[in-house]
Amino acid sequence: MSTWAILAAAGSGERLGADRPKAFVALGELPLLATSMERLDESDWIDAIVVAAPPGWEEPSILLAEEIGAGKVSAVVPGGATRAESVRLALAEVPDDAVAVLVHDAARPLVGDEVVGRVLTPLAEGWDGVVPALAVADTVKRVDGDLVLETLDRGDLVAVQTPQAFLADTLRRALAGGGDATDCAGLVEAAGGRVRWVEGDPRLLKVTTKADLERVSAWL
Ligand code: C5P
């Protein structure tokens, strides 16, 4: 049984206001991409890694993998216009005999081995996909412009993170539909797949703003 990881790193990161794509903004001494790459490379759960790099940044991504000794990085592809498209392009590099695929946002650098194990384990119980999630602490309302339409029952809501684990064939079929969603599980759900959630990790904060970057760097 082989498990491949896809690192979605092709976002522009406009909200960071940097002069380069988010994956190459500094976190500590290295580009942000290095932390998740190194952590997945060191994970015993993962056999090989495909990186969806910002278009034009494939070479720096390969050099970065070499610099940090991430020997499991087996391919680097230029990402697409959307996250789903980037994952689709990376998945094309995953061999047919791969059983499971872990999809992770490079924008969440602090991926731990515990959460990787938590999402991969239920695949053996027949789930099509597994996502890490946190309970929602705030009250959540549906709005239309300035108008509040309704208050949702937060007991029924969770905030979903990555890494997300899928049976490889299920993910291939879900992505083949050509749809778009903010996470891969959304496409698997839309294709009729059974997805479960497990406990996430607050340190899997997604770096979107400069303040997020400062928080994550304090946790390094
Ligand atoms: O844009 P957002 O922060 O939601 O992106 C989540 C992850 O998806 C990031 O790691 C980003 O690099 C990746 N992404 C991608 N290709 C895109 C857009 C986002 O790989 N076209």
mmCIF file of C-alpha atoms and ligand atoms in Angstrom:
data_model
loop_
_atom_site.group_PDB
_atom_site.id
_atom_site.type_symbol
_atom_site.label_atom_id
_atom_site.label_comp_id
_atom_site.label_asym_id
_atom_site.label_seq_id
_atom_site.Cartn_x
_atom_site.Cartn_y
_atom_site.Cartn_z
ATOM 1 C CA MET A 1 0.000 0.000 0.000
ATOM 2 C CA SER A 2 1.556 3.278 -1.043
ATOM 3 C CA THR A 3 0.492 6.693 0.143
ATOM 4 C CA TRP A 4 1.302 9.787 -1.872
ATOM 5 C CA ALA A 5 1.091 13.369 -0.667
ATOM 6 C CA ILE A 6 0.137 16.320 -2.848
ATOM 7 C CA LEU A 7 1.334 19.701 -1.627
ATOM 8 C CA ALA A 8 -0.871 22.455 -3.056
ATOM 9 C CA ALA A 9 1.491 25.420 -3.153
ATOM 10 C CA ALA A 10 0.480 27.268 -6.319
ATOM 11 C CA GLY A 11 -1.574 30.085 -4.783
ATOM 12 C CA SER A 12 -0.547 33.674 -5.413
ATOM 13 C CA GLY A 13 -1.116 34.781 -1.818
ATOM 14 C CA GLU A 14 -2.201 38.283 -2.854
ATOM 15 C CA ARG A 15 -3.565 39.029 0.625
ATOM 16 C CA LEU A 16 -0.017 38.783 2.038
ATOM 17 C CA GLY A 17 1.042 41.709 -0.125
ATOM 18 C CA ALA A 18 4.476 40.161 -0.829
ATOM 19 C CA ASP A 19 6.549 40.446 -4.014
ATOM 20 C CA ARG A 20 6.433 36.673 -4.543
ATOM 21 C CA PRO A 21 3.969 33.788 -4.300
ATOM 22 C CA LYS A 22 2.942 32.805 -0.770
ATOM 23 C CA ALA A 23 4.872 29.513 -0.877
ATOM 24 C CA PHE A 24 8.118 31.507 -1.222
ATOM 25 C CA VAL A 25 7.506 34.109 1.456
ATOM 26 C CA ALA A 26 10.016 33.645 4.282
ATOM 27 C CA LEU A 27 8.989 31.660 7.355
ATOM 28 C CA GLY A 28 11.998 31.557 9.638
ATOM 29 C CA GLU A 29 15.083 31.159 7.468
ATOM 30 C CA LEU A 30 13.432 29.342 4.556
ATOM 31 C CA PRO A 31 10.471 29.779 2.201
ATOM 32 C CA LEU A 32 7.106 28.856 3.740
ATOM 33 C CA LEU A 33 6.876 25.789 1.473
ATOM 34 C CA ALA A 34 9.933 24.238 3.169
ATOM 35 C CA THR A 35 8.211 23.544 6.495
ATOM 36 C CA SER A 36 5.335 21.394 5.192
ATOM 37 C CA MET A 37 7.637 19.750 2.632
ATOM 38 C CA GLU A 38 10.120 18.758 5.326
ATOM 39 C CA ARG A 39 7.424 17.538 7.728
ATOM 40 C CA LEU A 40 5.697 15.371 5.113
ATOM 41 C CA ASP A 41 9.074 14.084 3.915
ATOM 42 C CA GLU A 42 9.907 12.970 7.459
ATOM 43 C CA SER A 43 6.537 11.270 7.986
ATOM 44 C CA ASP A 44 6.594 7.462 7.997
ATOM 45 C CA TRP A 45 3.015 7.552 6.667
ATOM 46 C CA ILE A 46 4.099 9.142 3.373
ATOM 47 C CA ASP A 47 5.948 7.343 0.561
ATOM 48 C CA ALA A 48 6.261 10.120 -2.033
ATOM 49 C CA ILE A 49 5.314 13.753 -2.592
ATOM 50 C CA VAL A 50 4.149 15.771 -5.604
ATOM 51 C CA VAL A 51 4.315 19.557 -5.346
ATOM 52 C CA ALA A 52 1.995 21.865 -7.300
ATOM 53 C CA ALA A 53 4.267 24.912 -7.485
ATOM 54 C CA PRO A 54 3.388 28.471 -8.447
ATOM 55 C CA PRO A 55 3.768 28.573 -12.255
ATOM 56 C CA GLY A 56 7.358 29.610 -13.059
ATOM 57 C CA TRP A 57 8.579 28.509 -9.599
ATOM 58 C CA GLU A 58 9.075 24.804 -10.387
ATOM 59 C CA GLU A 59 12.889 25.073 -10.455
ATOM 60 C CA PRO A 60 13.159 26.932 -7.112
ATOM 61 C CA SER A 61 10.806 24.295 -5.636
ATOM 62 C CA ILE A 62 13.076 21.463 -6.823
ATOM 63 C CA LEU A 63 16.141 23.286 -5.476
ATOM 64 C CA LEU A 64 14.384 23.823 -2.153
ATOM 65 C CA ALA A 65 13.573 20.096 -1.887
ATOM 66 C CA GLU A 66 17.250 19.343 -2.553
ATOM 67 C CA GLU A 67 18.424 21.947 -0.058
ATOM 68 C CA ILE A 68 16.349 20.507 2.789
ATOM 69 C CA GLY A 69 17.006 16.898 1.738
ATOM 70 C CA ALA A 70 13.349 16.109 0.975
ATOM 71 C CA GLY A 71 14.119 12.975 -1.032
ATOM 72 C CA LYS A 72 10.465 11.884 -1.253
ATOM 73 C CA VAL A 73 9.630 14.805 -3.565
ATOM 74 C CA SER A 74 9.254 12.878 -6.805
ATOM 75 C CA ALA A 75 7.652 15.513 -9.040
ATOM 76 C CA VAL A 76 7.034 19.246 -9.138
ATOM 77 C CA VAL A 77 4.333 20.478 -11.520
ATOM 78 C CA PRO A 78 3.169 24.004 -12.291
ATOM 79 C CA GLY A 79 -0.170 24.586 -10.582
ATOM 80 C CA GLY A 80 -3.369 25.718 -12.240
ATOM 81 C CA ALA A 81 -5.722 28.682 -11.977
ATOM 82 C CA THR A 82 -7.670 27.179 -9.057
ATOM 83 C CA ARG A 83 -6.729 24.954 -6.143
ATOM 84 C CA ALA A 84 -8.763 22.074 -7.613
ATOM 85 C CA GLU A 85 -6.928 22.459 -10.919
ATOM 86 C CA SER A 86 -3.545 22.436 -9.128
ATOM 87 C CA VAL A 87 -4.481 19.213 -7.324
ATOM 88 C CA ARG A 88 -5.735 17.699 -10.601
ATOM 89 C CA LEU A 89 -2.395 18.461 -12.301
ATOM 90 C CA ALA A 90 -0.417 17.015 -9.376
ATOM 91 C CA LEU A 91 -2.600 13.906 -9.213
ATOM 92 C CA ALA A 92 -1.648 13.136 -12.822
ATOM 93 C CA GLU A 93 1.878 12.440 -11.474
ATOM 94 C CA VAL A 94 0.640 9.937 -8.871
ATOM 95 C CA PRO A 95 1.034 6.375 -10.182
ATOM 96 C CA ASP A 96 -1.987 4.116 -10.691
ATOM 97 C CA ASP A 97 -0.895 1.726 -7.941
ATOM 98 C CA ALA A 98 -1.061 4.404 -5.221
ATOM 99 C CA VAL A 99 -3.772 3.457 -2.727
ATOM 100 C CA ALA A 100 -4.169 6.638 -0.720
ATOM 101 C CA VAL A 101 -3.527 10.311 -1.434
ATOM 102 C CA LEU A 102 -3.046 12.979 1.202
ATOM 103 C CA VAL A 103 -3.739 16.511 -0.056
ATOM 104 C CA HIS A 104 -2.239 19.339 1.977
ATOM 105 C CA ASP A 105 -2.116 23.141 1.681
ATOM 106 C CA ALA A 106 1.437 24.461 1.782
ATOM 107 C CA ALA A 107 -0.194 27.510 3.373
ATOM 108 C CA ARG A 108 -0.608 25.387 6.546
ATOM 109 C CA PRO A 109 3.069 24.841 7.379
ATOM 110 C CA LEU A 110 2.735 23.174 10.782
ATOM 111 C CA VAL A 111 1.437 19.777 9.685
ATOM 112 C CA GLY A 112 2.089 17.167 12.383
ATOM 113 C CA ASP A 113 2.467 13.419 12.072
ATOM 114 C CA GLU A 114 -0.405 12.819 14.524
ATOM 115 C CA VAL A 115 -2.967 14.513 12.307
ATOM 116 C CA VAL A 116 -1.580 12.722 9.227
ATOM 117 C CA GLY A 117 -2.183 9.419 11.032
ATOM 118 C CA ARG A 118 -5.651 10.514 12.177
ATOM 119 C CA VAL A 119 -6.829 11.232 8.624
ATOM 120 C CA LEU A 120 -5.194 8.210 6.955
ATOM 121 C CA THR A 121 -6.317 5.540 9.440
ATOM 122 C CA PRO A 122 -10.115 5.626 8.748
ATOM 123 C CA LEU A 123 -9.529 4.947 5.025
ATOM 124 C CA ALA A 124 -9.012 1.297 6.026
ATOM 125 C CA GLU A 125 -12.551 1.315 7.515
ATOM 126 C CA GLY A 126 -14.184 2.065 4.180
ATOM 127 C CA TRP A 127 -14.365 5.865 4.178
ATOM 128 C CA ASP A 128 -13.743 7.582 0.834
ATOM 129 C CA GLY A 129 -12.222 10.639 2.450
ATOM 130 C CA VAL A 130 -11.219 11.971 5.864
ATOM 131 C CA VAL A 131 -10.799 15.623 6.835
ATOM 132 C CA PRO A 132 -9.388 17.231 9.993
ATOM 133 C CA ALA A 133 -11.766 19.761 11.523
ATOM 134 C CA LEU A 134 -12.275 21.975 14.566
ATOM 135 C CA ALA A 135 -15.493 22.871 16.356
ATOM 136 C CA VAL A 136 -16.720 26.379 15.529
ATOM 137 C CA ALA A 137 -16.339 28.718 18.513
ATOM 138 C CA ASP A 138 -18.061 31.797 17.057
ATOM 139 C CA THR A 139 -21.737 32.125 16.240
ATOM 140 C CA VAL A 140 -22.132 31.721 12.479
ATOM 141 C CA LYS A 141 -24.792 33.586 10.481
ATOM 142 C CA ARG A 142 -25.844 33.465 6.862
ATOM 143 C CA VAL A 143 -25.875 36.962 5.365
ATOM 144 C CA ASP A 144 -26.822 38.719 2.152
ATOM 145 C CA GLY A 145 -24.737 41.893 1.895
ATOM 146 C CA ASP A 146 -25.384 43.850 5.115
ATOM 147 C CA LEU A 147 -28.464 41.858 5.994
ATOM 148 C CA VAL A 148 -28.355 38.931 8.429
ATOM 149 C CA LEU A 149 -30.615 36.191 7.071
ATOM 150 C CA GLU A 150 -30.349 33.521 9.755
ATOM 151 C CA THR A 151 -28.276 32.093 12.595
ATOM 152 C CA LEU A 152 -26.911 28.614 11.988
ATOM 153 C CA ASP A 153 -26.695 25.952 14.686
ATOM 154 C CA ARG A 154 -22.966 25.839 15.345
ATOM 155 C CA GLY A 155 -23.378 22.421 16.979
ATOM 156 C CA ASP A 156 -23.774 21.100 13.434
ATOM 157 C CA LEU A 157 -20.776 22.992 12.035
ATOM 158 C CA VAL A 158 -17.036 22.340 11.919
ATOM 159 C CA ALA A 159 -14.200 24.329 10.323
ATOM 160 C CA VAL A 160 -12.250 22.082 7.969
ATOM 161 C CA GLN A 161 -8.472 22.059 7.481
ATOM 162 C CA THR A 162 -5.911 20.014 5.570
ATOM 163 C CA PRO A 163 -4.234 17.451 5.331
ATOM 164 C CA GLN A 164 -7.194 15.573 3.825
ATOM 165 C CA ALA A 165 -6.896 11.859 2.994
ATOM 166 C CA PHE A 166 -8.625 10.020 0.158
ATOM 167 C CA LEU A 167 -8.635 6.672 -1.548
ATOM 168 C CA ALA A 168 -6.688 7.448 -4.720
ATOM 169 C CA ASP A 169 -9.343 6.146 -7.125
ATOM 170 C CA THR A 170 -12.098 8.104 -5.376
ATOM 171 C CA LEU A 171 -10.107 11.336 -5.591
ATOM 172 C CA ARG A 172 -9.325 10.705 -9.275
ATOM 173 C CA ARG A 173 -13.007 10.203 -10.096
ATOM 174 C CA ALA A 174 -14.085 13.255 -8.072
ATOM 175 C CA LEU A 175 -11.526 15.499 -9.771
ATOM 176 C CA ALA A 176 -12.248 14.117 -13.237
ATOM 177 C CA GLY A 177 -15.630 15.842 -13.106
ATOM 178 C CA GLY A 178 -13.807 19.143 -13.661
ATOM 179 C CA GLY A 179 -15.648 20.919 -10.829
ATOM 180 C CA ASP A 180 -14.234 23.430 -8.387
ATOM 181 C CA ALA A 181 -14.433 23.622 -4.584
ATOM 182 C CA THR A 182 -12.359 25.230 -1.841
ATOM 183 C CA ASP A 183 -11.243 21.781 -0.696
ATOM 184 C CA CYS A 184 -10.947 18.333 -2.287
ATOM 185 C CA ALA A 185 -13.462 16.792 0.108
ATOM 186 C CA GLY A 186 -16.093 19.111 -1.384
ATOM 187 C CA LEU A 187 -15.583 17.455 -4.772
ATOM 188 C CA VAL A 188 -15.626 13.943 -3.268
ATOM 189 C CA GLU A 189 -18.880 14.770 -1.404
ATOM 190 C CA ALA A 190 -20.417 16.158 -4.611
ATOM 191 C CA ALA A 191 -19.508 12.901 -6.381
ATOM 192 C CA GLY A 192 -21.377 10.928 -3.697
ATOM 193 C CA GLY A 193 -18.338 9.878 -1.636
ATOM 194 C CA ARG A 194 -18.580 9.244 2.119
ATOM 195 C CA VAL A 195 -16.335 11.653 3.988
ATOM 196 C CA ARG A 196 -15.789 11.684 7.733
ATOM 197 C CA TRP A 197 -14.128 14.235 9.956
ATOM 198 C CA VAL A 198 -11.601 13.739 12.727
ATOM 199 C CA GLU A 199 -10.117 16.185 15.211
ATOM 200 C CA GLY A 200 -7.928 18.802 13.539
ATOM 201 C CA ASP A 201 -5.149 20.896 15.042
ATOM 202 C CA PRO A 202 -5.283 24.641 15.862
ATOM 203 C CA ARG A 203 -1.646 24.898 14.712
ATOM 204 C CA LEU A 204 -2.801 24.025 11.188
ATOM 205 C CA LEU A 205 -3.737 27.686 10.815
ATOM 206 C CA LYS A 206 -3.756 28.701 7.158
ATOM 207 C CA VAL A 207 -1.393 31.591 6.463
ATOM 208 C CA THR A 208 -3.440 34.248 4.684
ATOM 209 C CA THR A 209 -2.319 37.557 6.198
ATOM 210 C CA LYS A 210 0.928 38.939 7.657
ATOM 211 C CA ALA A 211 -0.515 38.444 11.147
ATOM 212 C CA ASP A 212 -1.039 34.716 10.393
ATOM 213 C CA LEU A 213 2.577 34.487 9.236
ATOM 214 C CA GLU A 214 3.773 36.049 12.504
ATOM 215 C CA ARG A 215 1.641 33.660 14.563
ATOM 216 C CA VAL A 216 2.870 30.577 12.725
ATOM 217 C CA SER A 217 6.479 31.719 12.948
ATOM 218 C CA ALA A 218 6.084 32.117 16.727
ATOM 219 C CA TRP A 219 4.918 28.467 16.870
ATOM 220 C CA LEU A 220 7.840 27.123 14.786
HETATM 221 O O1 C5P B 1 -6.032 30.470 -1.660
HETATM 222 P P1 C5P B 1 -5.993 29.575 -0.471
HETATM 223 O O2 C5P B 1 -5.187 30.157 0.660
HETATM 224 O O3 C5P B 1 -7.335 29.065 -0.047
HETATM 225 O O4 C5P B 1 -5.185 28.310 -0.978
HETATM 226 C C1 C5P B 1 -5.072 27.131 -0.213
HETATM 227 C C2 C5P B 1 -3.889 26.338 -0.739
HETATM 228 O O5 C5P B 1 -4.116 25.998 -2.108
HETATM 229 C C3 C5P B 1 -2.585 27.117 -0.664
HETATM 230 O O6 C5P B 1 -1.564 26.291 -0.140
HETATM 231 C C4 C5P B 1 -2.325 27.504 -2.101
HETATM 232 O O7 C5P B 1 -0.960 27.574 -2.453
HETATM 233 C C5 C5P B 1 -3.013 26.383 -2.882
HETATM 234 N N1 C5P B 1 -3.467 26.817 -4.213
HETATM 235 C C6 C5P B 1 -2.988 26.145 -5.348
HETATM 236 N N2 C5P B 1 -3.364 26.574 -6.596
HETATM 237 C C7 C5P B 1 -4.192 27.622 -6.750
HETATM 238 C C8 C5P B 1 -4.707 28.293 -5.611
HETATM 239 C C9 C5P B 1 -4.330 27.866 -4.342
HETATM 240 O O8 C5P B 1 -2.205 25.196 -5.215
HETATM 241 N N3 C5P B 1 -4.511 28.013 -7.979
#
